[in-house]
Protein backbone atom coordinates (compact mmCIF):
# COMPACT_ATOMS: atom_id res chain seq x y z
CA UNK A 1 0.00 0.00 0.00
CA UNK A 2 1.47 3.34 -1.06
CA UNK A 3 1.71 6.44 1.12
CA UNK A 4 -0.96 8.25 -0.90
CA UNK A 5 -3.44 5.42 -0.42
CA UNK A 6 -2.62 5.31 3.29
CA UNK A 7 -3.11 9.11 3.64
CA UNK A 8 -6.42 8.96 1.76
CA UNK A 9 -7.73 6.15 3.95
CA UNK A 10 -6.69 8.10 7.08
CA UNK A 11 -8.46 11.21 5.76
CA UNK A 12 -11.61 9.17 5.03
CA UNK A 13 -11.55 7.72 8.55
CA UNK A 14 -11.16 11.22 10.06
CA UNK A 15 -14.08 12.52 7.97
CA UNK A 16 -16.28 9.60 9.07
CA UNK A 17 -15.38 10.23 12.74
CA UNK A 18 -16.18 13.94 12.38
CA UNK A 19 -19.59 13.24 10.80
CA UNK A 20 -20.34 10.71 13.57
CA UNK A 21 -19.35 13.31 16.21
CA UNK A 22 -21.53 15.93 14.49
CA UNK A 23 -24.48 13.50 14.39
CA UNK A 24 -24.04 12.71 18.09
CA UNK A 25 -23.84 16.39 19.04
CA UNK A 26 -26.97 17.14 16.96
CA UNK A 27 -28.78 14.27 18.68
CA UNK A 28 -27.81 15.54 22.12
CA UNK A 29 -28.94 19.07 21.19
CA UNK A 30 -32.26 17.72 19.89
CA UNK A 31 -32.72 15.67 23.06
CA UNK A 32 -32.01 18.74 25.21
CA UNK A 33 -34.49 20.82 23.21
CA UNK A 34 -37.12 18.09 23.47
CA UNK A 35 -36.63 17.80 27.24
CA UNK A 36 -36.83 21.59 27.65
CA UNK A 37 -40.02 21.76 25.57
CA UNK A 38 -41.61 18.93 27.56
CA UNK A 39 -40.67 20.67 30.81
CA UNK A 40 -42.17 23.96 29.58
CA UNK A 41 -45.35 22.13 28.50
CA UNK A 42 -45.71 20.58 31.97
CA UNK A 43 -45.20 24.00 33.59
CA UNK A 44 -47.75 25.54 31.20
CA UNK A 45 -50.32 22.96 32.35
CA UNK A 46 -49.87 24.15 35.94
CA UNK A 47 -50.47 27.81 35.04
CA UNK A 48 -53.83 29.57 35.38
CA UNK A 49 -55.23 32.48 33.38
CA UNK A 50 -57.58 35.20 34.65
CA UNK A 51 -59.58 37.57 32.46
CA UNK A 52 -60.26 41.24 33.25
CA UNK A 53 -63.23 42.52 31.27
CA UNK A 54 -62.52 46.13 32.23
CA UNK A 55 -59.24 47.91 32.86
CA UNK A 56 -59.54 51.07 35.02
CA UNK A 57 -58.47 54.36 33.40
CA UNK A 58 -54.78 55.27 33.81
CA UNK A 59 -53.84 51.66 34.63
CA UNK A 60 -51.08 50.10 32.55
CA UNK A 61 -49.48 46.63 32.65
CA UNK A 62 -46.74 47.79 35.01
CA UNK A 63 -49.18 49.17 37.61
CA UNK A 64 -51.42 46.12 37.24
CA UNK A 65 -48.47 43.78 37.80
CA UNK A 66 -47.43 45.81 40.84
CA UNK A 67 -50.91 45.53 42.41
CA UNK A 68 -51.70 41.90 41.50
CA UNK A 69 -48.24 40.49 42.34
CA UNK A 70 -49.09 41.01 46.02
CA UNK A 71 -51.56 38.12 45.74
CA UNK A 72 -49.46 35.63 43.76
CA UNK A 73 -46.61 35.11 41.31
CA UNK A 74 -47.45 36.39 37.81
CA UNK A 75 -46.03 34.91 34.64
CA UNK A 76 -47.40 37.23 31.92
CA UNK A 77 -49.88 40.07 31.44
CA UNK A 78 -51.53 41.14 28.20
CA UNK A 79 -53.78 44.19 27.97
CA UNK A 80 -55.71 44.97 24.78
CA UNK A 81 -55.26 48.61 23.70
CA UNK A 82 -58.49 50.54 23.26
CA UNK A 83 -60.00 51.17 19.85
CA UNK A 84 -57.99 53.89 18.01
CA UNK A 85 -61.21 55.72 17.04
CA UNK A 86 -62.33 55.86 20.69
CA UNK A 87 -58.86 57.02 21.73
CA UNK A 88 -58.92 59.82 19.14
CA UNK A 89 -62.41 60.90 20.25
CA UNK A 90 -61.33 60.93 23.91
CA UNK A 91 -58.22 63.01 23.15
CA UNK A 92 -60.19 65.50 21.05
CA UNK A 93 -62.72 65.89 23.86
CA UNK A 94 -59.88 66.88 26.20
CA UNK A 95 -59.69 63.62 28.14
CA UNK A 96 -56.68 61.55 29.24
CA UNK A 97 -54.02 61.67 26.53
CA UNK A 98 -52.19 58.47 27.48
CA UNK A 99 -52.76 54.89 26.40
CA UNK A 100 -55.82 53.15 27.83
CA UNK A 101 -56.76 49.48 27.67
CA UNK A 102 -60.12 47.80 27.18
CA UNK A 103 -59.55 44.26 28.53
CA UNK A 104 -56.75 42.04 29.74
CA UNK A 105 -55.45 38.60 30.65
CA UNK A 106 -53.17 37.69 33.54
CA UNK A 107 -51.28 34.40 33.67
CA UNK A 108 -50.34 33.12 37.12
CA UNK A 109 -47.71 30.44 37.73
CA UNK A 110 -50.28 28.23 39.53
CA UNK A 111 -53.95 27.53 38.80
CA UNK A 112 -54.84 27.54 42.49
CA UNK A 113 -53.42 31.05 42.91
CA UNK A 114 -55.34 32.28 39.86
CA UNK A 115 -58.62 30.84 41.19
CA UNK A 116 -58.02 32.30 44.64
CA UNK A 117 -57.16 35.76 43.27
CA UNK A 118 -60.22 35.79 41.00
CA UNK A 119 -62.56 34.73 43.82
CA UNK A 120 -61.03 37.14 46.31
CA UNK A 121 -60.83 40.27 44.12
CA UNK A 122 -63.88 40.04 41.86
CA UNK A 123 -66.35 42.79 42.81
CA UNK A 124 -64.00 44.33 45.41
CA UNK A 125 -62.65 47.87 45.44
CA UNK A 126 -59.12 48.21 44.01
CA UNK A 127 -57.94 50.42 46.86
CA UNK A 128 -54.29 51.28 47.33
CA UNK A 129 -53.41 54.92 47.79
CA UNK A 130 -56.40 57.21 48.14
CA UNK A 131 -54.97 59.68 45.66
CA UNK A 132 -54.58 57.07 42.90
CA UNK A 133 -56.97 57.48 39.98
CA UNK A 134 -58.34 53.94 40.34
CA UNK A 135 -58.76 53.81 44.14
CA UNK A 136 -62.58 53.68 43.94
CA UNK A 137 -62.71 51.39 40.87
CA UNK A 138 -63.95 47.82 41.25
CA UNK A 139 -62.12 44.66 40.15
CA UNK A 140 -63.86 42.72 37.41
CA UNK A 141 -61.75 39.59 37.21
CA UNK A 142 -62.68 36.00 36.35
CA UNK A 143 -60.71 32.74 36.33
CA UNK A 144 -60.78 30.97 32.95
CA UNK A 145 -60.79 27.22 33.49
CA UNK A 146 -59.15 25.06 30.78
CA UNK A 147 -57.80 28.20 29.11
CA UNK A 148 -54.10 28.41 28.23
CA UNK A 149 -51.99 31.34 27.13
CA UNK A 150 -51.50 29.62 23.76
CA UNK A 151 -55.25 29.95 23.17
CA UNK A 152 -54.91 33.71 23.55
CA UNK A 153 -51.95 33.98 21.18
CA UNK A 154 -53.69 31.75 18.63
CA UNK A 155 -56.81 33.93 18.84
CA UNK A 156 -54.81 37.13 18.26
CA UNK A 157 -53.00 35.49 15.34
CA UNK A 158 -56.35 34.57 13.78
CA UNK A 159 -57.66 38.12 14.30
CA UNK A 160 -54.52 39.56 12.68
CA UNK A 161 -54.90 37.19 9.70
CA UNK A 162 -58.56 38.17 9.27
CA UNK A 163 -57.63 41.85 9.47
CA UNK A 164 -54.92 41.41 6.83
CA UNK A 165 -57.30 39.49 4.59
CA UNK A 166 -59.94 42.24 4.89
CA UNK A 167 -57.40 44.94 4.06
CA UNK A 168 -56.18 42.93 1.05
CA UNK A 169 -59.77 42.58 -0.21
CA UNK A 170 -60.41 46.31 0.28
CA UNK A 171 -57.19 47.13 -1.54
CA UNK A 172 -58.13 44.84 -4.45
CA UNK A 173 -61.59 46.45 -4.65
CA UNK A 174 -60.03 49.93 -4.67
CA UNK A 175 -57.66 48.88 -7.48
CA UNK A 176 -60.57 47.51 -9.52
CA UNK A 177 -62.51 50.76 -9.04
CA UNK A 178 -59.45 52.79 -10.04
CA UNK A 179 -58.88 50.66 -13.16
CA UNK A 180 -62.55 50.97 -14.13
CA UNK A 181 -62.35 54.76 -13.71
CA UNK A 182 -59.19 54.96 -15.82
CA UNK A 183 -60.86 52.84 -18.54
CA UNK A 184 -63.82 55.24 -18.57
CA UNK A 185 -61.45 58.21 -18.86
CA UNK A 186 -59.64 56.55 -21.80
CA UNK A 187 -62.95 55.82 -23.54
CA UNK A 188 -64.07 59.42 -23.05
CA UNK A 189 -60.81 60.67 -24.58
CA UNK A 190 -61.20 58.35 -27.55
CA UNK A 191 -64.78 59.48 -28.13
CA UNK A 192 -63.84 63.16 -27.87
CA UNK A 193 -60.94 62.69 -30.31
CA UNK A 194 -63.26 60.90 -32.77
CA UNK A 195 -65.82 63.73 -32.61
CA UNK A 196 -63.06 66.30 -33.21
CA UNK A 197 -61.84 64.37 -36.26
CA UNK A 198 -65.36 64.09 -37.61
CA UNK A 199 -65.93 67.81 -37.14
CA UNK A 200 -62.73 68.62 -39.05
PDB file of C-alpha atoms in Angstrom:
ATOM      1  CA  UNK A   1       0.000   0.000   0.000  1.00  0.00           C
ATOM      2  CA  UNK A   2       1.474   3.341  -1.064  1.00  0.00           C
ATOM      3  CA  UNK A   3       1.710   6.438   1.124  1.00  0.00           C
ATOM      4  CA  UNK A   4      -0.962   8.248  -0.900  1.00  0.00           C
ATOM      5  CA  UNK A   5      -3.442   5.419  -0.423  1.00  0.00           C
ATOM      6  CA  UNK A   6      -2.620   5.313   3.289  1.00  0.00           C
ATOM      7  CA  UNK A   7      -3.111   9.111   3.637  1.00  0.00           C
ATOM      8  CA  UNK A   8      -6.421   8.958   1.759  1.00  0.00           C
ATOM      9  CA  UNK A   9      -7.727   6.149   3.946  1.00  0.00           C
ATOM     10  CA  UNK A  10      -6.686   8.105   7.083  1.00  0.00           C
ATOM     11  CA  UNK A  11      -8.462  11.213   5.763  1.00  0.00           C
ATOM     12  CA  UNK A  12     -11.610   9.170   5.031  1.00  0.00           C
ATOM     13  CA  UNK A  13     -11.549   7.722   8.553  1.00  0.00           C
ATOM     14  CA  UNK A  14     -11.162  11.217  10.060  1.00  0.00           C
ATOM     15  CA  UNK A  15     -14.083  12.522   7.973  1.00  0.00           C
ATOM     16  CA  UNK A  16     -16.279   9.601   9.074  1.00  0.00           C
ATOM     17  CA  UNK A  17     -15.379  10.230  12.739  1.00  0.00           C
ATOM     18  CA  UNK A  18     -16.183  13.941  12.376  1.00  0.00           C
ATOM     19  CA  UNK A  19     -19.587  13.243  10.803  1.00  0.00           C
ATOM     20  CA  UNK A  20     -20.337  10.711  13.570  1.00  0.00           C
ATOM     21  CA  UNK A  21     -19.355  13.305  16.206  1.00  0.00           C
ATOM     22  CA  UNK A  22     -21.535  15.929  14.495  1.00  0.00           C
ATOM     23  CA  UNK A  23     -24.480  13.499  14.389  1.00  0.00           C
ATOM     24  CA  UNK A  24     -24.038  12.708  18.092  1.00  0.00           C
ATOM     25  CA  UNK A  25     -23.835  16.393  19.042  1.00  0.00           C
ATOM     26  CA  UNK A  26     -26.970  17.140  16.962  1.00  0.00           C
ATOM     27  CA  UNK A  27     -28.783  14.271  18.678  1.00  0.00           C
ATOM     28  CA  UNK A  28     -27.814  15.537  22.125  1.00  0.00           C
ATOM     29  CA  UNK A  29     -28.943  19.070  21.189  1.00  0.00           C
ATOM     30  CA  UNK A  30     -32.258  17.723  19.888  1.00  0.00           C
ATOM     31  CA  UNK A  31     -32.720  15.668  23.060  1.00  0.00           C
ATOM     32  CA  UNK A  32     -32.014  18.737  25.214  1.00  0.00           C
ATOM     33  CA  UNK A  33     -34.489  20.819  23.211  1.00  0.00           C
ATOM     34  CA  UNK A  34     -37.121  18.092  23.469  1.00  0.00           C
ATOM     35  CA  UNK A  35     -36.631  17.801  27.239  1.00  0.00           C
ATOM     36  CA  UNK A  36     -36.833  21.589  27.655  1.00  0.00           C
ATOM     37  CA  UNK A  37     -40.022  21.764  25.571  1.00  0.00           C
ATOM     38  CA  UNK A  38     -41.609  18.929  27.558  1.00  0.00           C
ATOM     39  CA  UNK A  39     -40.671  20.673  30.810  1.00  0.00           C
ATOM     40  CA  UNK A  40     -42.173  23.962  29.577  1.00  0.00           C
ATOM     41  CA  UNK A  41     -45.352  22.135  28.498  1.00  0.00           C
ATOM     42  CA  UNK A  42     -45.711  20.584  31.967  1.00  0.00           C
ATOM     43  CA  UNK A  43     -45.200  24.000  33.587  1.00  0.00           C
ATOM     44  CA  UNK A  44     -47.748  25.539  31.199  1.00  0.00           C
ATOM     45  CA  UNK A  45     -50.315  22.960  32.348  1.00  0.00           C
ATOM     46  CA  UNK A  46     -49.865  24.154  35.938  1.00  0.00           C
ATOM     47  CA  UNK A  47     -50.473  27.811  35.042  1.00  0.00           C
ATOM     48  CA  UNK A  48     -53.831  29.567  35.378  1.00  0.00           C
ATOM     49  CA  UNK A  49     -55.226  32.484  33.382  1.00  0.00           C
ATOM     50  CA  UNK A  50     -57.584  35.203  34.652  1.00  0.00           C
ATOM     51  CA  UNK A  51     -59.581  37.571  32.462  1.00  0.00           C
ATOM     52  CA  UNK A  52     -60.265  41.236  33.255  1.00  0.00           C
ATOM     53  CA  UNK A  53     -63.229  42.515  31.271  1.00  0.00           C
ATOM     54  CA  UNK A  54     -62.521  46.133  32.230  1.00  0.00           C
ATOM     55  CA  UNK A  55     -59.238  47.913  32.857  1.00  0.00           C
ATOM     56  CA  UNK A  56     -59.543  51.066  35.021  1.00  0.00           C
ATOM     57  CA  UNK A  57     -58.471  54.358  33.400  1.00  0.00           C
ATOM     58  CA  UNK A  58     -54.778  55.273  33.806  1.00  0.00           C
ATOM     59  CA  UNK A  59     -53.845  51.656  34.628  1.00  0.00           C
ATOM     60  CA  UNK A  60     -51.081  50.103  32.554  1.00  0.00           C
ATOM     61  CA  UNK A  61     -49.481  46.626  32.648  1.00  0.00           C
ATOM     62  CA  UNK A  62     -46.740  47.785  35.014  1.00  0.00           C
ATOM     63  CA  UNK A  63     -49.176  49.168  37.609  1.00  0.00           C
ATOM     64  CA  UNK A  64     -51.418  46.121  37.240  1.00  0.00           C
ATOM     65  CA  UNK A  65     -48.468  43.782  37.805  1.00  0.00           C
ATOM     66  CA  UNK A  66     -47.434  45.813  40.835  1.00  0.00           C
ATOM     67  CA  UNK A  67     -50.914  45.528  42.408  1.00  0.00           C
ATOM     68  CA  UNK A  68     -51.705  41.902  41.503  1.00  0.00           C
ATOM     69  CA  UNK A  69     -48.243  40.495  42.336  1.00  0.00           C
ATOM     70  CA  UNK A  70     -49.088  41.008  46.024  1.00  0.00           C
ATOM     71  CA  UNK A  71     -51.557  38.120  45.743  1.00  0.00           C
ATOM     72  CA  UNK A  72     -49.456  35.632  43.756  1.00  0.00           C
ATOM     73  CA  UNK A  73     -46.614  35.113  41.308  1.00  0.00           C
ATOM     74  CA  UNK A  74     -47.454  36.386  37.811  1.00  0.00           C
ATOM     75  CA  UNK A  75     -46.032  34.905  34.645  1.00  0.00           C
ATOM     76  CA  UNK A  76     -47.399  37.228  31.924  1.00  0.00           C
ATOM     77  CA  UNK A  77     -49.877  40.067  31.437  1.00  0.00           C
ATOM     78  CA  UNK A  78     -51.529  41.140  28.203  1.00  0.00           C
ATOM     79  CA  UNK A  79     -53.784  44.194  27.968  1.00  0.00           C
ATOM     80  CA  UNK A  80     -55.707  44.975  24.782  1.00  0.00           C
ATOM     81  CA  UNK A  81     -55.263  48.611  23.699  1.00  0.00           C
ATOM     82  CA  UNK A  82     -58.487  50.544  23.261  1.00  0.00           C
ATOM     83  CA  UNK A  83     -60.001  51.167  19.854  1.00  0.00           C
ATOM     84  CA  UNK A  84     -57.989  53.891  18.012  1.00  0.00           C
ATOM     85  CA  UNK A  85     -61.205  55.722  17.041  1.00  0.00           C
ATOM     86  CA  UNK A  86     -62.329  55.864  20.690  1.00  0.00           C
ATOM     87  CA  UNK A  87     -58.862  57.023  21.733  1.00  0.00           C
ATOM     88  CA  UNK A  88     -58.915  59.822  19.142  1.00  0.00           C
ATOM     89  CA  UNK A  89     -62.415  60.898  20.246  1.00  0.00           C
ATOM     90  CA  UNK A  90     -61.334  60.929  23.912  1.00  0.00           C
ATOM     91  CA  UNK A  91     -58.224  63.008  23.152  1.00  0.00           C
ATOM     92  CA  UNK A  92     -60.190  65.504  21.050  1.00  0.00           C
ATOM     93  CA  UNK A  93     -62.717  65.887  23.861  1.00  0.00           C
ATOM     94  CA  UNK A  94     -59.882  66.880  26.204  1.00  0.00           C
ATOM     95  CA  UNK A  95     -59.687  63.615  28.140  1.00  0.00           C
ATOM     96  CA  UNK A  96     -56.676  61.552  29.241  1.00  0.00           C
ATOM     97  CA  UNK A  97     -54.020  61.668  26.528  1.00  0.00           C
ATOM     98  CA  UNK A  98     -52.186  58.470  27.482  1.00  0.00           C
ATOM     99  CA  UNK A  99     -52.762  54.893  26.401  1.00  0.00           C
ATOM    100  CA  UNK A 100     -55.815  53.145  27.829  1.00  0.00           C
ATOM    101  CA  UNK A 101     -56.757  49.481  27.666  1.00  0.00           C
ATOM    102  CA  UNK A 102     -60.116  47.796  27.184  1.00  0.00           C
ATOM    103  CA  UNK A 103     -59.555  44.257  28.527  1.00  0.00           C
ATOM    104  CA  UNK A 104     -56.745  42.043  29.737  1.00  0.00           C
ATOM    105  CA  UNK A 105     -55.450  38.597  30.652  1.00  0.00           C
ATOM    106  CA  UNK A 106     -53.166  37.692  33.544  1.00  0.00           C
ATOM    107  CA  UNK A 107     -51.282  34.399  33.673  1.00  0.00           C
ATOM    108  CA  UNK A 108     -50.343  33.118  37.124  1.00  0.00           C
ATOM    109  CA  UNK A 109     -47.712  30.435  37.733  1.00  0.00           C
ATOM    110  CA  UNK A 110     -50.283  28.225  39.530  1.00  0.00           C
ATOM    111  CA  UNK A 111     -53.947  27.534  38.797  1.00  0.00           C
ATOM    112  CA  UNK A 112     -54.841  27.535  42.489  1.00  0.00           C
ATOM    113  CA  UNK A 113     -53.420  31.046  42.915  1.00  0.00           C
ATOM    114  CA  UNK A 114     -55.336  32.275  39.856  1.00  0.00           C
ATOM    115  CA  UNK A 115     -58.616  30.841  41.187  1.00  0.00           C
ATOM    116  CA  UNK A 116     -58.017  32.296  44.643  1.00  0.00           C
ATOM    117  CA  UNK A 117     -57.161  35.760  43.273  1.00  0.00           C
ATOM    118  CA  UNK A 118     -60.223  35.794  41.001  1.00  0.00           C
ATOM    119  CA  UNK A 119     -62.564  34.726  43.819  1.00  0.00           C
ATOM    120  CA  UNK A 120     -61.034  37.138  46.311  1.00  0.00           C
ATOM    121  CA  UNK A 121     -60.833  40.265  44.124  1.00  0.00           C
ATOM    122  CA  UNK A 122     -63.884  40.037  41.856  1.00  0.00           C
ATOM    123  CA  UNK A 123     -66.348  42.795  42.812  1.00  0.00           C
ATOM    124  CA  UNK A 124     -63.995  44.330  45.406  1.00  0.00           C
ATOM    125  CA  UNK A 125     -62.652  47.873  45.443  1.00  0.00           C
ATOM    126  CA  UNK A 126     -59.125  48.214  44.007  1.00  0.00           C
ATOM    127  CA  UNK A 127     -57.942  50.422  46.859  1.00  0.00           C
ATOM    128  CA  UNK A 128     -54.285  51.277  47.333  1.00  0.00           C
ATOM    129  CA  UNK A 129     -53.407  54.923  47.792  1.00  0.00           C
ATOM    130  CA  UNK A 130     -56.404  57.210  48.139  1.00  0.00           C
ATOM    131  CA  UNK A 131     -54.968  59.681  45.659  1.00  0.00           C
ATOM    132  CA  UNK A 132     -54.582  57.073  42.903  1.00  0.00           C
ATOM    133  CA  UNK A 133     -56.971  57.481  39.984  1.00  0.00           C
ATOM    134  CA  UNK A 134     -58.342  53.942  40.341  1.00  0.00           C
ATOM    135  CA  UNK A 135     -58.761  53.808  44.136  1.00  0.00           C
ATOM    136  CA  UNK A 136     -62.579  53.683  43.938  1.00  0.00           C
ATOM    137  CA  UNK A 137     -62.714  51.394  40.873  1.00  0.00           C
ATOM    138  CA  UNK A 138     -63.950  47.816  41.250  1.00  0.00           C
ATOM    139  CA  UNK A 139     -62.118  44.661  40.151  1.00  0.00           C
ATOM    140  CA  UNK A 140     -63.861  42.719  37.407  1.00  0.00           C
ATOM    141  CA  UNK A 141     -61.751  39.585  37.211  1.00  0.00           C
ATOM    142  CA  UNK A 142     -62.681  35.997  36.353  1.00  0.00           C
ATOM    143  CA  UNK A 143     -60.711  32.744  36.326  1.00  0.00           C
ATOM    144  CA  UNK A 144     -60.781  30.967  32.947  1.00  0.00           C
ATOM    145  CA  UNK A 145     -60.791  27.219  33.494  1.00  0.00           C
ATOM    146  CA  UNK A 146     -59.151  25.062  30.783  1.00  0.00           C
ATOM    147  CA  UNK A 147     -57.797  28.204  29.115  1.00  0.00           C
ATOM    148  CA  UNK A 148     -54.104  28.407  28.230  1.00  0.00           C
ATOM    149  CA  UNK A 149     -51.986  31.341  27.133  1.00  0.00           C
ATOM    150  CA  UNK A 150     -51.497  29.621  23.762  1.00  0.00           C
ATOM    151  CA  UNK A 151     -55.249  29.953  23.167  1.00  0.00           C
ATOM    152  CA  UNK A 152     -54.911  33.714  23.553  1.00  0.00           C
ATOM    153  CA  UNK A 153     -51.949  33.981  21.181  1.00  0.00           C
ATOM    154  CA  UNK A 154     -53.689  31.752  18.630  1.00  0.00           C
ATOM    155  CA  UNK A 155     -56.808  33.933  18.836  1.00  0.00           C
ATOM    156  CA  UNK A 156     -54.813  37.131  18.264  1.00  0.00           C
ATOM    157  CA  UNK A 157     -52.999  35.492  15.337  1.00  0.00           C
ATOM    158  CA  UNK A 158     -56.353  34.572  13.781  1.00  0.00           C
ATOM    159  CA  UNK A 159     -57.663  38.120  14.300  1.00  0.00           C
ATOM    160  CA  UNK A 160     -54.524  39.559  12.676  1.00  0.00           C
ATOM    161  CA  UNK A 161     -54.896  37.191   9.701  1.00  0.00           C
ATOM    162  CA  UNK A 162     -58.562  38.171   9.272  1.00  0.00           C
ATOM    163  CA  UNK A 163     -57.631  41.854   9.468  1.00  0.00           C
ATOM    164  CA  UNK A 164     -54.917  41.406   6.829  1.00  0.00           C
ATOM    165  CA  UNK A 165     -57.302  39.491   4.594  1.00  0.00           C
ATOM    166  CA  UNK A 166     -59.939  42.240   4.889  1.00  0.00           C
ATOM    167  CA  UNK A 167     -57.397  44.942   4.060  1.00  0.00           C
ATOM    168  CA  UNK A 168     -56.177  42.928   1.049  1.00  0.00           C
ATOM    169  CA  UNK A 169     -59.769  42.584  -0.209  1.00  0.00           C
ATOM    170  CA  UNK A 170     -60.415  46.309   0.283  1.00  0.00           C
ATOM    171  CA  UNK A 171     -57.186  47.128  -1.541  1.00  0.00           C
ATOM    172  CA  UNK A 172     -58.127  44.844  -4.450  1.00  0.00           C
ATOM    173  CA  UNK A 173     -61.593  46.454  -4.655  1.00  0.00           C
ATOM    174  CA  UNK A 174     -60.028  49.930  -4.673  1.00  0.00           C
ATOM    175  CA  UNK A 175     -57.656  48.881  -7.477  1.00  0.00           C
ATOM    176  CA  UNK A 176     -60.568  47.509  -9.525  1.00  0.00           C
ATOM    177  CA  UNK A 177     -62.511  50.757  -9.041  1.00  0.00           C
ATOM    178  CA  UNK A 178     -59.454  52.794 -10.035  1.00  0.00           C
ATOM    179  CA  UNK A 179     -58.881  50.662 -13.156  1.00  0.00           C
ATOM    180  CA  UNK A 180     -62.554  50.974 -14.134  1.00  0.00           C
ATOM    181  CA  UNK A 181     -62.355  54.756 -13.707  1.00  0.00           C
ATOM    182  CA  UNK A 182     -59.192  54.961 -15.824  1.00  0.00           C
ATOM    183  CA  UNK A 183     -60.860  52.844 -18.545  1.00  0.00           C
ATOM    184  CA  UNK A 184     -63.818  55.235 -18.573  1.00  0.00           C
ATOM    185  CA  UNK A 185     -61.447  58.209 -18.856  1.00  0.00           C
ATOM    186  CA  UNK A 186     -59.641  56.550 -21.798  1.00  0.00           C
ATOM    187  CA  UNK A 187     -62.953  55.823 -23.537  1.00  0.00           C
ATOM    188  CA  UNK A 188     -64.073  59.421 -23.049  1.00  0.00           C
ATOM    189  CA  UNK A 189     -60.809  60.667 -24.583  1.00  0.00           C
ATOM    190  CA  UNK A 190     -61.201  58.350 -27.546  1.00  0.00           C
ATOM    191  CA  UNK A 191     -64.783  59.483 -28.131  1.00  0.00           C
ATOM    192  CA  UNK A 192     -63.841  63.164 -27.871  1.00  0.00           C
ATOM    193  CA  UNK A 193     -60.941  62.694 -30.310  1.00  0.00           C
ATOM    194  CA  UNK A 194     -63.258  60.896 -32.775  1.00  0.00           C
ATOM    195  CA  UNK A 195     -65.816  63.728 -32.606  1.00  0.00           C
ATOM    196  CA  UNK A 196     -63.057  66.299 -33.208  1.00  0.00           C
ATOM    197  CA  UNK A 197     -61.835  64.372 -36.264  1.00  0.00           C
ATOM    198  CA  UNK A 198     -65.359  64.092 -37.612  1.00  0.00           C
ATOM    199  CA  UNK A 199     -65.934  67.814 -37.140  1.00  0.00           C
ATOM    200  CA  UNK A 200     -62.731  68.620 -39.050  1.00  0.00           C
TER     201      UNK A 200
END
